[in-house]
Coordinates of C-alpha atoms in Angstrom, one line a residue:
Chain D
M1 CA 0.0 0.0 0.0
T2 CA 2.6 2.4 1.1
A3 CA 5.0 1.4 -1.7
E4 CA 2.3 1.9 -4.2
L5 CA 1.4 5.4 -2.9
Q6 CA 4.9 6.7 -2.7
P7 CA 5.3 7.7 -6.3
T8 CA 2.2 9.9 -5.9
A9 CA 4.1 12.0 -3.4
G10 CA 6.9 12.4 -5.9
H11 CA 4.4 13.7 -8.4
T12 CA 2.7 15.9 -5.9
G13 CA 5.9 17.4 -4.8
A14 CA 7.0 18.1 -8.3
A15 CA 3.6 19.5 -9.2
I16 CA 3.7 21.8 -6.2
S17 CA 6.9 23.4 -7.3
Q18 CA 5.7 23.3 -10.9
A19 CA 2.6 25.2 -9.8
G20 CA 4.8 27.8 -8.3
L21 CA 4.2 26.9 -4.6
G22 CA 7.8 25.9 -4.1
P23 CA 10.6 28.3 -3.5
S24 CA 10.0 31.2 -5.9
Q25 CA 12.2 31.1 -9.0
P26 CA 12.4 33.4 -12.0
G27 CA 9.7 32.9 -14.6
L28 CA 7.0 32.1 -12.0
L29 CA 4.2 33.7 -13.9
R30 CA 5.2 32.0 -17.1
R31 CA 5.3 28.6 -15.4
Q32 CA 1.9 29.2 -13.8
W33 CA 0.6 30.1 -17.2
S34 CA 1.9 26.9 -18.8
V35 CA 0.1 24.9 -16.1
W36 CA -3.2 26.8 -16.3
R37 CA -3.3 27.0 -20.1
R38 CA -4.2 23.4 -20.2
K39 CA -7.0 23.9 -17.8
P40 CA -9.3 26.4 -19.5
I41 CA -12.3 25.7 -17.3
G42 CA -10.3 25.8 -14.1
F43 CA -8.6 29.0 -15.2
G44 CA -12.0 30.5 -16.1
S45 CA -13.2 29.5 -12.6
L46 CA -10.2 31.1 -11.0
L47 CA -10.8 34.3 -13.0
F48 CA -14.5 34.3 -11.9
I49 CA -13.5 33.9 -8.3
V50 CA -11.1 36.8 -8.6
F51 CA -13.9 38.8 -10.1
L52 CA -16.2 37.8 -7.2
L53 CA -13.5 38.9 -4.7
V54 CA -13.2 42.3 -6.5
V55 CA -17.0 42.7 -6.4
A56 CA -17.0 41.8 -2.7
A57 CA -14.2 44.2 -1.9
A58 CA -15.5 47.1 -4.0
G59 CA -19.1 46.3 -2.7
P60 CA -20.8 49.6 -2.0
A61 CA -18.8 51.4 -4.8
L62 CA -20.3 49.1 -7.4
A63 CA -23.9 49.2 -6.1
T64 CA -26.2 51.7 -7.8
H65 CA -28.7 51.9 -5.0
D66 CA -28.9 51.5 -1.3
P67 CA -29.7 47.7 -0.9
L68 CA -32.1 48.4 2.0
Q69 CA -33.9 51.4 0.4
N70 CA -37.5 50.6 -0.3
D71 CA -38.9 52.4 -3.4
L72 CA -42.6 52.1 -3.6
R73 CA -42.7 53.8 -7.0
A74 CA -40.7 51.0 -8.5
V75 CA -42.1 47.8 -7.0
L76 CA -41.3 44.7 -9.0
A77 CA -39.9 46.7 -11.9
G78 CA -38.2 44.6 -14.6
P79 CA -34.5 45.0 -15.5
S80 CA -33.8 48.4 -16.9
A81 CA -31.0 50.9 -17.2
D82 CA -31.8 52.2 -13.8
H83 CA -32.3 48.8 -12.1
F84 CA -30.0 46.4 -13.9
F85 CA -31.5 43.3 -12.4
G86 CA -34.9 44.8 -11.6
T87 CA -36.5 45.4 -8.2
D88 CA -38.1 43.2 -5.6
S89 CA -41.6 43.4 -3.9
N90 CA -40.3 46.3 -1.8
G91 CA -38.8 48.1 -4.7
R92 CA -35.3 47.4 -3.6
D93 CA -32.7 47.2 -6.3
V94 CA -31.8 43.5 -6.9
Y95 CA -28.4 44.3 -8.5
S96 CA -27.3 46.3 -5.5
R97 CA -28.5 43.6 -3.1
I98 CA -26.6 40.9 -5.0
V99 CA -23.4 43.0 -5.0
H100 CA -23.8 43.5 -1.2
G101 CA -24.6 39.9 -0.8
A102 CA -21.4 38.8 -2.5
R103 CA -19.4 40.4 0.3
L104 CA -21.3 38.4 2.9
S105 CA -21.2 35.1 1.0
L106 CA -17.5 35.3 0.2
F107 CA -16.6 36.4 3.7
V108 CA -18.5 33.6 5.3
G109 CA -17.1 31.1 2.8
F110 CA -13.5 32.1 3.2
A111 CA -13.6 32.8 6.9
S112 CA -15.1 29.4 7.8
V113 CA -12.6 27.6 5.5
I114 CA -9.6 29.5 6.8
F115 CA -10.4 29.0 10.4
G116 CA -12.0 25.5 9.9
I117 CA -9.1 24.2 7.8
T118 CA -6.4 25.6 10.1
G119 CA -8.1 24.0 13.0
A120 CA -8.6 20.7 11.1
V121 CA -5.0 20.6 10.0
V122 CA -3.7 20.9 13.5
V123 CA -6.1 18.3 14.8
G124 CA -5.5 16.0 11.8
L125 CA -1.7 16.3 12.2
V126 CA -1.9 15.4 15.9
S127 CA -4.3 12.6 15.3
G128 CA -2.3 11.0 12.4
Y129 CA 1.1 11.6 13.9
A130 CA 0.3 10.6 17.5
G131 CA -1.7 7.5 16.7
G132 CA -2.9 5.2 19.5
T133 CA -5.6 6.3 21.9
V134 CA -5.4 10.0 21.0
D135 CA -6.0 9.1 17.4
Y136 CA -8.8 6.7 18.2
L137 CA -10.6 9.3 20.3
I138 CA -10.2 12.1 17.8
Q139 CA -11.5 9.9 15.0
R140 CA -14.5 8.8 17.0
V141 CA -15.4 12.4 17.7
T142 CA -15.1 13.3 14.0
D143 CA -17.3 10.3 13.3
A144 CA -19.8 11.6 15.7
V145 CA -19.9 15.1 14.3
M146 CA -20.1 13.7 10.7
A147 CA -23.0 11.4 11.8
I148 CA -25.2 14.5 12.2
P149 CA -26.2 15.8 8.7
G150 CA -24.4 19.1 8.3
L151 CA -27.6 21.1 7.7
I152 CA -29.3 19.6 10.8
L153 CA -26.2 20.3 13.0
L154 CA -26.1 23.9 11.7
L155 CA -29.8 24.3 12.5
A156 CA -29.3 23.0 16.0
L157 CA -26.3 25.3 16.5
V158 CA -28.1 28.4 15.3
S159 CA -31.1 27.5 17.4
V160 CA -28.8 28.0 20.4
L161 CA -26.4 30.7 19.3
E162 CA -27.4 34.4 18.9
P163 CA -27.8 35.1 15.2
S164 CA -24.7 36.9 14.1
L165 CA -22.0 36.7 11.5
L166 CA -19.4 35.4 13.9
N167 CA -21.6 32.6 15.2
L168 CA -22.5 31.6 11.7
V169 CA -18.8 31.3 10.9
I170 CA -18.1 29.3 14.1
A171 CA -21.0 26.9 13.3
L172 CA -19.8 26.5 9.7
C173 CA -16.3 25.7 11.0
I174 CA -17.7 22.9 13.2
V175 CA -19.4 21.5 10.1
V176 CA -16.5 21.6 7.7
M177 CA -13.8 20.4 10.1
P178 CA -14.4 16.7 10.4
G179 CA -14.1 15.9 6.7
T180 CA -10.8 17.9 6.5
I181 CA -9.5 16.2 9.6
R182 CA -10.0 12.8 7.9
V183 CA -8.2 13.9 4.8
V184 CA -5.3 15.4 6.7
R185 CA -4.9 12.4 8.9
A186 CA -4.9 10.0 5.9
E187 CA -2.2 12.0 4.3
V188 CA -0.2 12.1 7.5
L189 CA -0.4 8.3 7.9
V190 CA 1.2 7.9 4.4
A191 CA 3.8 10.7 4.8
K192 CA 4.8 9.3 8.3
E193 CA 6.3 6.3 6.6
Y194 CA 8.5 8.1 4.1
D195 CA 12.2 7.4 4.3
Y196 CA 13.1 11.0 5.0
V197 CA 10.7 11.2 7.9
L198 CA 12.2 8.0 9.3
A199 CA 15.6 9.5 8.7
A200 CA 14.6 12.6 10.6
H201 CA 13.5 10.4 13.5
A202 CA 16.8 8.6 13.4
L203 CA 18.5 12.0 13.7
D204 CA 16.5 12.6 16.8
A205 CA 14.6 15.5 15.4
S206 CA 11.8 16.8 17.7
S207 CA 8.3 15.7 16.8
R208 CA 7.3 19.3 16.2
R209 CA 10.1 19.8 13.8
I210 CA 9.3 16.5 11.9
V211 CA 5.6 17.4 11.7
V212 CA 6.1 21.0 10.6
R213 CA 9.1 20.5 8.3
H214 CA 8.5 17.1 6.8
V215 CA 4.9 16.0 7.2
L216 CA 3.0 19.2 6.7
P217 CA 4.3 20.0 3.2
N218 CA 3.0 16.7 2.0
V219 CA -0.5 17.6 3.2
M220 CA -0.6 21.0 1.5
A221 CA -1.7 19.9 -1.9
P222 CA -4.8 18.0 -0.8
I223 CA -5.7 20.8 1.6
L224 CA -5.6 23.4 -1.2
I225 CA -7.9 21.2 -3.3
L226 CA -10.2 20.5 -0.5
G227 CA -10.1 24.2 0.6
S228 CA -11.5 25.3 -2.8
V229 CA -14.3 22.8 -2.7
V230 CA -15.1 23.6 0.9
V231 CA -15.4 27.4 0.2
G232 CA -18.1 26.4 -2.3
T233 CA -19.8 24.1 0.2
A234 CA -19.7 26.8 2.9
I235 CA -21.3 29.4 0.5
L236 CA -24.0 26.8 -0.4
I237 CA -24.8 26.0 3.2
E238 CA -24.9 29.7 4.2
A239 CA -27.3 30.3 1.3
S240 CA -29.5 27.4 2.4
L241 CA -29.5 28.6 5.9
S242 CA -30.6 32.2 4.9
F243 CA -33.1 30.6 2.6
L244 CA -34.6 28.8 5.6
G245 CA -34.6 32.2 7.4
L246 CA -31.9 31.2 9.9
G247 CA -28.9 32.9 8.5
V248 CA -28.0 36.6 8.9
P249 CA -31.4 38.1 9.6
P250 CA -33.3 40.2 7.0
P251 CA -33.3 42.9 5.8
A252 CA -29.6 42.4 5.3
P253 CA -29.2 41.2 1.7
T254 CA -27.9 37.7 1.3
W255 CA -28.1 35.6 -1.8
G256 CA -30.1 32.9 0.1
N257 CA -32.8 35.1 1.7
M258 CA -33.4 36.9 -1.6
L259 CA -35.0 33.6 -2.8
S260 CA -37.3 33.3 0.3
G261 CA -39.8 35.4 2.2
P262 CA -42.4 37.6 0.6
N263 CA -40.6 37.7 -2.8
R264 CA -41.6 34.0 -3.4
Q265 CA -45.2 34.8 -4.3
Y266 CA -44.2 37.3 -7.1
M267 CA -41.6 35.1 -8.7
A268 CA -43.7 33.7 -11.5
S269 CA -44.5 37.3 -12.7
A270 CA -41.1 38.7 -11.9
P271 CA -38.6 35.9 -12.8
W272 CA -35.6 38.2 -12.2
L273 CA -36.2 37.7 -8.5
V274 CA -35.1 34.1 -9.0
I275 CA -32.8 34.3 -11.9
F276 CA -30.1 36.7 -10.6
P277 CA -29.7 35.5 -7.0
G278 CA -30.0 31.9 -8.2
L279 CA -27.3 32.5 -10.8
A280 CA -25.1 34.2 -8.3
I281 CA -25.2 31.3 -5.8
T282 CA -24.9 28.6 -8.6
L283 CA -22.0 30.3 -10.4
A284 CA -20.0 30.9 -7.2
V285 CA -20.4 27.3 -6.0
L286 CA -19.7 26.0 -9.5
A287 CA -16.5 28.1 -9.8
F288 CA -15.1 26.8 -6.5
N289 CA -15.9 23.2 -7.4
M290 CA -14.4 23.5 -10.9
L291 CA -11.3 25.2 -9.4
G292 CA -11.0 22.2 -7.0
D293 CA -11.2 19.8 -9.9
A294 CA -8.5 21.7 -11.8
L295 CA -6.2 21.8 -8.8
R296 CA -6.6 18.1 -8.3
D297 CA -5.6 17.4 -11.9
I298 CA -2.7 19.7 -11.6
F299 CA -1.4 18.3 -8.3
D300 CA -2.1 14.7 -9.1
P301 CA -1.6 14.0 -12.8
R302 CA -2.5 10.3 -12.3
L303 CA -6.1 11.4 -11.8
R304 CA -6.2 13.6 -14.9
G305 CA -9.6 13.4 -16.6
R306 CA -11.1 11.0 -14.0
Chain B
M1 CA -16.0 -12.0 10.5
W2 CA -18.2 -12.2 13.5
Q3 CA -15.5 -10.6 15.6
Y4 CA -15.4 -7.8 13.0
V5 CA -19.2 -7.3 13.1
V6 CA -19.2 -7.1 16.9
R7 CA -16.4 -4.6 16.9
R8 CA -18.1 -2.4 14.4
V9 CA -21.4 -2.5 16.3
V10 CA -19.6 -1.5 19.5
G11 CA -17.9 1.3 17.6
A12 CA -21.3 2.5 16.3
V13 CA -22.8 2.5 19.8
F14 CA -19.7 4.4 21.1
V15 CA -20.1 7.0 18.3
L16 CA -23.8 7.4 19.1
W17 CA -23.0 8.0 22.7
L18 CA -20.6 10.7 21.6
V19 CA -23.3 12.2 19.4
S20 CA -25.6 12.3 22.5
V21 CA -22.9 14.2 24.5
I22 CA -22.4 16.6 21.6
V23 CA -26.1 17.3 21.1
F24 CA -26.6 17.7 24.9
T25 CA -23.6 20.1 25.1
I26 CA -24.8 22.2 22.2
V27 CA -28.2 22.8 23.8
R28 CA -26.8 23.1 27.4
A29 CA -23.9 25.3 26.4
L30 CA -26.1 28.2 27.4
P31 CA -26.9 28.9 31.0
G32 CA -30.4 27.8 32.1
D33 CA -31.9 31.3 32.2
A34 CA -30.7 32.0 28.7
I35 CA -32.3 28.8 27.5
I36 CA -35.6 29.7 29.1
A37 CA -35.3 33.2 27.5
K38 CA -34.8 31.5 24.2
V39 CA -37.8 29.4 24.7
G40 CA -39.8 32.6 25.5
E41 CA -38.5 34.3 22.4
A42 CA -40.4 31.8 20.3
G43 CA -43.6 33.4 21.8
R44 CA -47.0 31.8 22.3
I45 CA -45.7 30.0 25.3
T46 CA -47.8 29.8 28.5
P47 CA -46.2 29.9 31.9
E48 CA -47.1 26.3 32.4
Q49 CA -45.3 25.3 29.2
M50 CA -42.3 27.4 30.4
E51 CA -42.4 25.4 33.7
A52 CA -42.6 22.2 31.7
A53 CA -39.7 23.3 29.6
R54 CA -37.6 23.9 32.7
E55 CA -38.5 20.5 34.0
E56 CA -38.1 18.6 30.7
L57 CA -34.6 20.1 30.1
G58 CA -33.6 19.4 33.7
L59 CA -32.5 23.0 34.2
D60 CA -33.0 22.6 38.0
K61 CA -30.6 19.7 38.1
P62 CA -26.8 19.6 37.9
L63 CA -25.5 19.1 34.3
V64 CA -24.4 15.5 34.8
V65 CA -27.7 14.4 36.4
A66 CA -29.6 16.1 33.6
Y67 CA -27.5 14.4 31.0
L68 CA -27.8 11.0 32.7
D69 CA -31.6 11.4 32.8
W70 CA -31.8 12.3 29.2
A71 CA -29.3 9.7 28.0
G72 CA -30.9 7.1 30.1
G73 CA -34.2 7.8 28.4
L74 CA -32.5 7.6 25.0
A75 CA -31.1 4.2 25.8
R76 CA -34.7 3.0 26.6
G77 CA -36.0 4.7 23.4
D78 CA -37.7 7.5 25.4
L79 CA -36.7 10.9 23.9
G80 CA -38.7 12.9 26.4
D81 CA -41.7 15.1 25.8
S82 CA -42.3 18.1 23.6
Y83 CA -43.1 21.1 25.7
I84 CA -44.8 23.0 22.9
Y85 CA -47.3 20.2 22.2
D86 CA -48.8 19.2 25.5
G87 CA -48.2 15.7 26.6
V88 CA -47.0 14.6 23.1
S89 CA -43.7 12.6 23.2
V90 CA -40.8 13.6 21.0
S91 CA -40.6 10.1 19.6
S92 CA -44.3 9.9 18.6
R93 CA -43.9 13.2 16.6
I94 CA -40.9 11.8 14.8
F95 CA -42.9 8.6 14.2
D96 CA -45.8 10.5 12.8
S97 CA -43.8 12.5 10.3
L98 CA -41.6 9.6 9.2
V99 CA -43.8 8.3 6.3
P100 CA -43.5 11.3 4.0
T101 CA -39.8 11.5 4.5
I102 CA -39.2 7.9 3.8
Q103 CA -41.4 7.9 0.8
L104 CA -39.7 11.0 -0.6
G105 CA -36.2 9.6 0.1
L106 CA -36.9 6.1 -1.3
M107 CA -38.5 7.4 -4.5
A108 CA -35.7 9.9 -5.0
A109 CA -33.1 7.2 -4.6
F110 CA -35.1 4.9 -6.9
V111 CA -35.1 7.6 -9.6
G112 CA -31.6 8.9 -8.9
L113 CA -29.7 5.6 -8.6
P114 CA -30.2 4.1 -12.1
F115 CA -29.9 7.6 -13.6
A116 CA -26.5 8.2 -11.8
L117 CA -25.1 4.7 -12.3
G118 CA -26.2 4.4 -15.9
L119 CA -24.9 7.7 -17.1
G120 CA -21.8 7.4 -15.0
A121 CA -21.0 4.1 -16.7
I122 CA -21.8 5.4 -20.2
A123 CA -19.5 8.4 -19.6
A124 CA -16.7 6.2 -18.5
L125 CA -17.1 3.7 -21.4
R126 CA -17.0 6.6 -23.9
Q127 CA -14.4 8.7 -22.1
D128 CA -13.6 12.1 -23.8
T129 CA -16.4 11.8 -26.4
W130 CA -19.6 13.8 -27.0
L131 CA -21.3 11.3 -24.6
D132 CA -18.8 11.9 -21.8
Y133 CA -18.8 15.7 -21.7
P134 CA -22.5 16.3 -21.2
V135 CA -22.7 13.7 -18.5
R136 CA -19.8 15.3 -16.6
M137 CA -21.5 18.6 -17.0
V138 CA -24.8 17.3 -15.6
A139 CA -22.9 15.7 -12.7
V140 CA -21.1 18.9 -11.8
L141 CA -24.3 20.8 -12.0
G142 CA -26.0 18.3 -9.7
I143 CA -23.3 19.0 -7.2
S144 CA -23.1 22.7 -7.6
V145 CA -26.7 23.9 -8.1
P146 CA -28.2 24.2 -4.6
N147 CA -31.4 22.2 -4.5
F148 CA -33.5 25.2 -3.2
V149 CA -32.3 27.3 -6.1
L150 CA -33.2 24.6 -8.6
A151 CA -36.5 24.0 -7.0
T152 CA -37.4 27.7 -6.9
A153 CA -36.3 28.2 -10.5
L154 CA -38.3 25.2 -11.7
I155 CA -41.4 26.1 -9.8
T156 CA -41.2 29.6 -11.1
F157 CA -40.8 28.4 -14.7
L158 CA -43.7 25.9 -14.4
A159 CA -45.9 28.4 -12.8
Y160 CA -45.1 30.9 -15.6
Q161 CA -45.5 28.4 -18.4
F162 CA -48.1 25.9 -17.2
N163 CA -49.8 27.6 -14.3
Y164 CA -48.3 25.0 -11.9
A165 CA -48.9 25.7 -8.2
P166 CA -46.9 24.0 -5.5
P167 CA -49.1 21.6 -3.5
F168 CA -51.0 22.6 -0.3
G169 CA -51.5 19.9 2.2
W170 CA -50.6 16.3 2.2
V171 CA -52.4 13.0 1.3
P172 CA -50.9 9.7 2.3
F173 CA -50.3 7.2 -0.5
W174 CA -52.8 4.6 0.8
E175 CA -55.6 7.1 0.9
D176 CA -55.3 8.5 -2.6
P177 CA -52.3 7.3 -4.6
V178 CA -52.9 9.7 -7.5
T179 CA -53.0 12.9 -5.5
N180 CA -50.1 11.6 -3.4
L181 CA -47.9 11.2 -6.5
K182 CA -49.1 14.5 -7.9
I183 CA -47.8 16.2 -4.8
L184 CA -44.5 14.2 -4.8
Y185 CA -43.4 13.9 -8.4
L186 CA -41.6 17.3 -8.6
P187 CA -39.7 17.0 -5.2
V188 CA -38.8 13.4 -6.1
L189 CA -37.3 14.4 -9.4
L190 CA -35.4 17.4 -7.9
L191 CA -34.1 15.4 -5.0
G192 CA -33.2 12.5 -7.3
F193 CA -31.2 14.8 -9.5
T194 CA -29.2 16.6 -6.8
F195 CA -28.6 13.2 -5.2
S196 CA -27.2 11.7 -8.4
G197 CA -24.5 14.2 -9.1
S198 CA -21.7 12.9 -6.8
L199 CA -22.8 9.3 -7.4
M200 CA -22.4 9.8 -11.2
R201 CA -18.9 11.2 -10.8
M202 CA -18.0 8.3 -8.4
M203 CA -19.4 5.7 -10.8
R204 CA -17.5 7.2 -13.8
S205 CA -14.2 7.5 -12.0
S206 CA -14.3 4.1 -10.5
I207 CA -15.2 2.4 -13.8
L208 CA -12.3 4.2 -15.4
E209 CA -10.1 2.9 -12.6
V210 CA -11.3 -0.7 -12.9
M211 CA -11.1 -0.6 -16.7
R212 CA -7.3 -0.3 -16.4
Q213 CA -6.9 -3.3 -14.1
D214 CA -5.1 -6.4 -15.3
Y215 CA -8.1 -8.7 -14.7
V216 CA -10.2 -6.6 -17.1
R217 CA -7.5 -6.7 -19.7
T218 CA -7.1 -10.5 -19.2
A219 CA -10.9 -10.9 -19.7
R220 CA -10.8 -8.9 -22.9
A221 CA -7.7 -10.8 -24.1
K222 CA -9.3 -14.2 -23.7
G223 CA -12.0 -13.2 -26.0
L224 CA -15.0 -12.5 -23.8
N225 CA -17.5 -10.2 -25.5
P226 CA -17.2 -6.6 -24.2
W227 CA -20.7 -6.7 -22.6
T228 CA -19.8 -9.8 -20.5
V229 CA -16.6 -8.2 -19.5
F230 CA -18.4 -5.1 -18.4
R231 CA -21.2 -6.9 -16.6
M232 CA -19.0 -9.6 -14.9
H233 CA -15.8 -7.7 -14.2
T234 CA -15.9 -3.9 -14.6
A235 CA -19.3 -3.0 -13.2
R236 CA -19.2 -5.4 -10.3
N237 CA -15.8 -4.1 -9.1
A238 CA -16.7 -0.5 -9.7
L239 CA -19.9 -0.8 -7.7
I240 CA -17.9 -1.9 -4.6
S241 CA -16.2 1.5 -4.3
V242 CA -19.5 3.3 -5.2
T243 CA -21.1 1.5 -2.2
T244 CA -18.8 3.3 0.2
L245 CA -20.4 6.6 -0.8
L246 CA -23.8 5.3 0.3
G247 CA -23.4 6.7 3.8
F248 CA -22.8 10.2 2.4
Q249 CA -25.7 9.8 0.1
V250 CA -28.1 9.1 3.0
V251 CA -26.9 12.3 4.6
A252 CA -27.5 14.1 1.2
L253 CA -31.0 12.6 1.0
L254 CA -31.9 13.6 4.6
S255 CA -30.7 17.2 4.2
G256 CA -32.1 17.4 0.6
S257 CA -35.4 16.1 1.9
L258 CA -35.6 18.8 4.5
I259 CA -35.4 21.5 1.9
M260 CA -37.9 19.8 -0.4
E261 CA -40.3 19.2 2.5
I262 CA -40.2 23.0 3.3
I263 CA -40.6 24.2 -0.3
F264 CA -43.4 21.7 -1.1
A265 CA -45.1 21.7 2.3
I266 CA -44.6 18.0 2.9
P267 CA -45.1 17.1 6.6
G268 CA -41.9 15.1 7.0
V269 CA -39.2 14.9 9.7
G270 CA -37.1 17.7 8.1
R271 CA -40.0 20.2 8.1
M272 CA -40.9 19.2 11.6
T273 CA -37.3 19.8 12.7
L274 CA -37.2 23.3 11.3
Q275 CA -40.6 24.0 13.0
A276 CA -39.1 22.7 16.3
I277 CA -36.1 25.0 15.8
N278 CA -38.3 28.1 15.1
L279 CA -40.3 27.3 18.3
R280 CA -37.2 26.5 20.3
D281 CA -38.7 23.1 21.2
Y282 CA -35.3 21.9 22.5
P283 CA -36.3 18.3 23.5
Q284 CA -37.7 17.9 20.0
I285 CA -34.5 19.4 18.4
M286 CA -32.3 17.1 20.5
G287 CA -34.5 14.1 19.7
N288 CA -34.6 14.8 16.0
T289 CA -30.8 15.3 15.8
M290 CA -30.3 12.0 17.6
F291 CA -32.7 10.4 15.2
F292 CA -30.9 11.6 12.1
A293 CA -27.5 10.6 13.5
T294 CA -28.8 7.2 14.4
V295 CA -30.0 6.7 10.8
V296 CA -26.6 7.7 9.4
V297 CA -24.6 5.7 11.9
F298 CA -26.6 2.5 11.2
T299 CA -26.5 3.0 7.4
N300 CA -22.7 3.3 7.6
L301 CA -22.5 0.2 9.8
A302 CA -24.7 -1.8 7.4
V303 CA -22.6 -0.6 4.4
D304 CA -19.3 -1.5 6.1
I305 CA -20.6 -5.0 7.1
A306 CA -22.1 -5.6 3.6
Y307 CA -18.8 -4.4 2.2
A308 CA -16.7 -6.8 4.3
A309 CA -19.1 -9.7 3.4
L310 CA -19.1 -8.9 -0.3
D311 CA -15.5 -8.1 -1.0
P312 CA -13.1 -10.9 0.0
R313 CA -10.2 -8.4 -0.2
V314 CA -11.3 -6.4 2.8
K315 CA -9.3 -7.3 5.9
Y316 CA -11.2 -7.5 9.1
S317 CA -8.6 -5.6 11.0

């Protein structure tokens, strides 16, 4: 098993430096380009994500209206030069609400992934490297958290926590951690057996040094791949939660709550109420999933096209 | 083998015990007064119900005692009483809303499984052709389009084009099968579609994996016709790894069902859970969460055991 998996790490390591994550060398941009050129969909997704980040960062500057401002003279107006994506049943500008919603969705997505994955990497490293009882207990706890369907666990968590952005991120972290812990642990179990790790042991290097210098780099590629997919998942779950009315409370514009509430009854006559927020959620989730696929192909050429 | 089964069962019970600790901790992370305030926030609660809530949650008892009371009840199959619905037990409410959820889930699986496995296999057998690309696209969409977005878009479209209106009310299958299916066909198709995305990808990639194995090449080389090779060697072995995904698929069905139940007003366990959350009916929330976790844990257990029994390569260690 180990012998069979070892070449993978060779590939992965090579791919990492190929992808420009290794020590920086001249021609970095050119080498990046030569990798991404062969992944048009992945590259497109990356560009779209950058675009979303710009929209989220520029937020208010891009909005044409106050996203909370009711305008009773323009209730349920169709898309026009004044209201690019039309208006909702309160006469609020859909385009401006989506632009503001992007900031929240991306913030929630990235924050929960950064905190969740950092925590998961630490726990996964400890679990895989320590082994024994510690490992067994950590694994059973992750089993237990994973046994509760993510959405149900989140619902239970938000029923107790005060509704706020911070609590939403904390709850999402708890939901995304177990899967990542498992992946990290599996990688650690493989990396632990490499000759250079054994050599480091023989040289009496401290556990901390071995884990940080020799094991962790092996785990980086799968984390990057998983990270991309998990940002998409977090955005999707946040949207589902706001759709159910349990996310960041209205009137704050979120992509999810634009599809629920009083707007629902007007959708058949005002389809822009569905189309634009629906597209925003779908394209964002799709882009992160496709980027994850591309990263997996780049880091592990054996899986190319699977 | 038996030793393996026993060890897995013990492991599953241990995990469920941990789930119970987690669920209890989530709800009791707040101080007692804060919990009661939360219950009050839901409104429409009489002082007697408030008192019942205090008692049911064991707020007057030390944490450990309250946990032991609750967990002891769990072990006996007693999940406690709802304090919103007078004198109705948590488990009877779960039991009453079980049928729609099971029907929806089974029908969605029945629609989604052949769709996913069939298309996944076709895509793999015709890798990188005009048959492969659309299937991969459909699979990625199945994963990426949130089910509530898809449902909302579809309802809007049907309402606009065909004057479709989402159903009101619920009719059990045995009372009026036609009306029942009229209510369910749309949620079943939607849930089946979103459920099939990851399964389709898994089927495709594991068939591609198996197709490159020596035994498949040998079978081809000795002159078996391609269909027999596919049926006897490729598909069988590919399905083994697809089976491991089944546990995740049950989770997907349960959460997907929750969304569908809410959009289509189906009185299932998912909708009841959301209702309990909006009413801060904590015993019900705890009971439902335990119920969902139990379903998932036992599905995984069954999959693992079936896996070990079916695949002689699996070691029982």
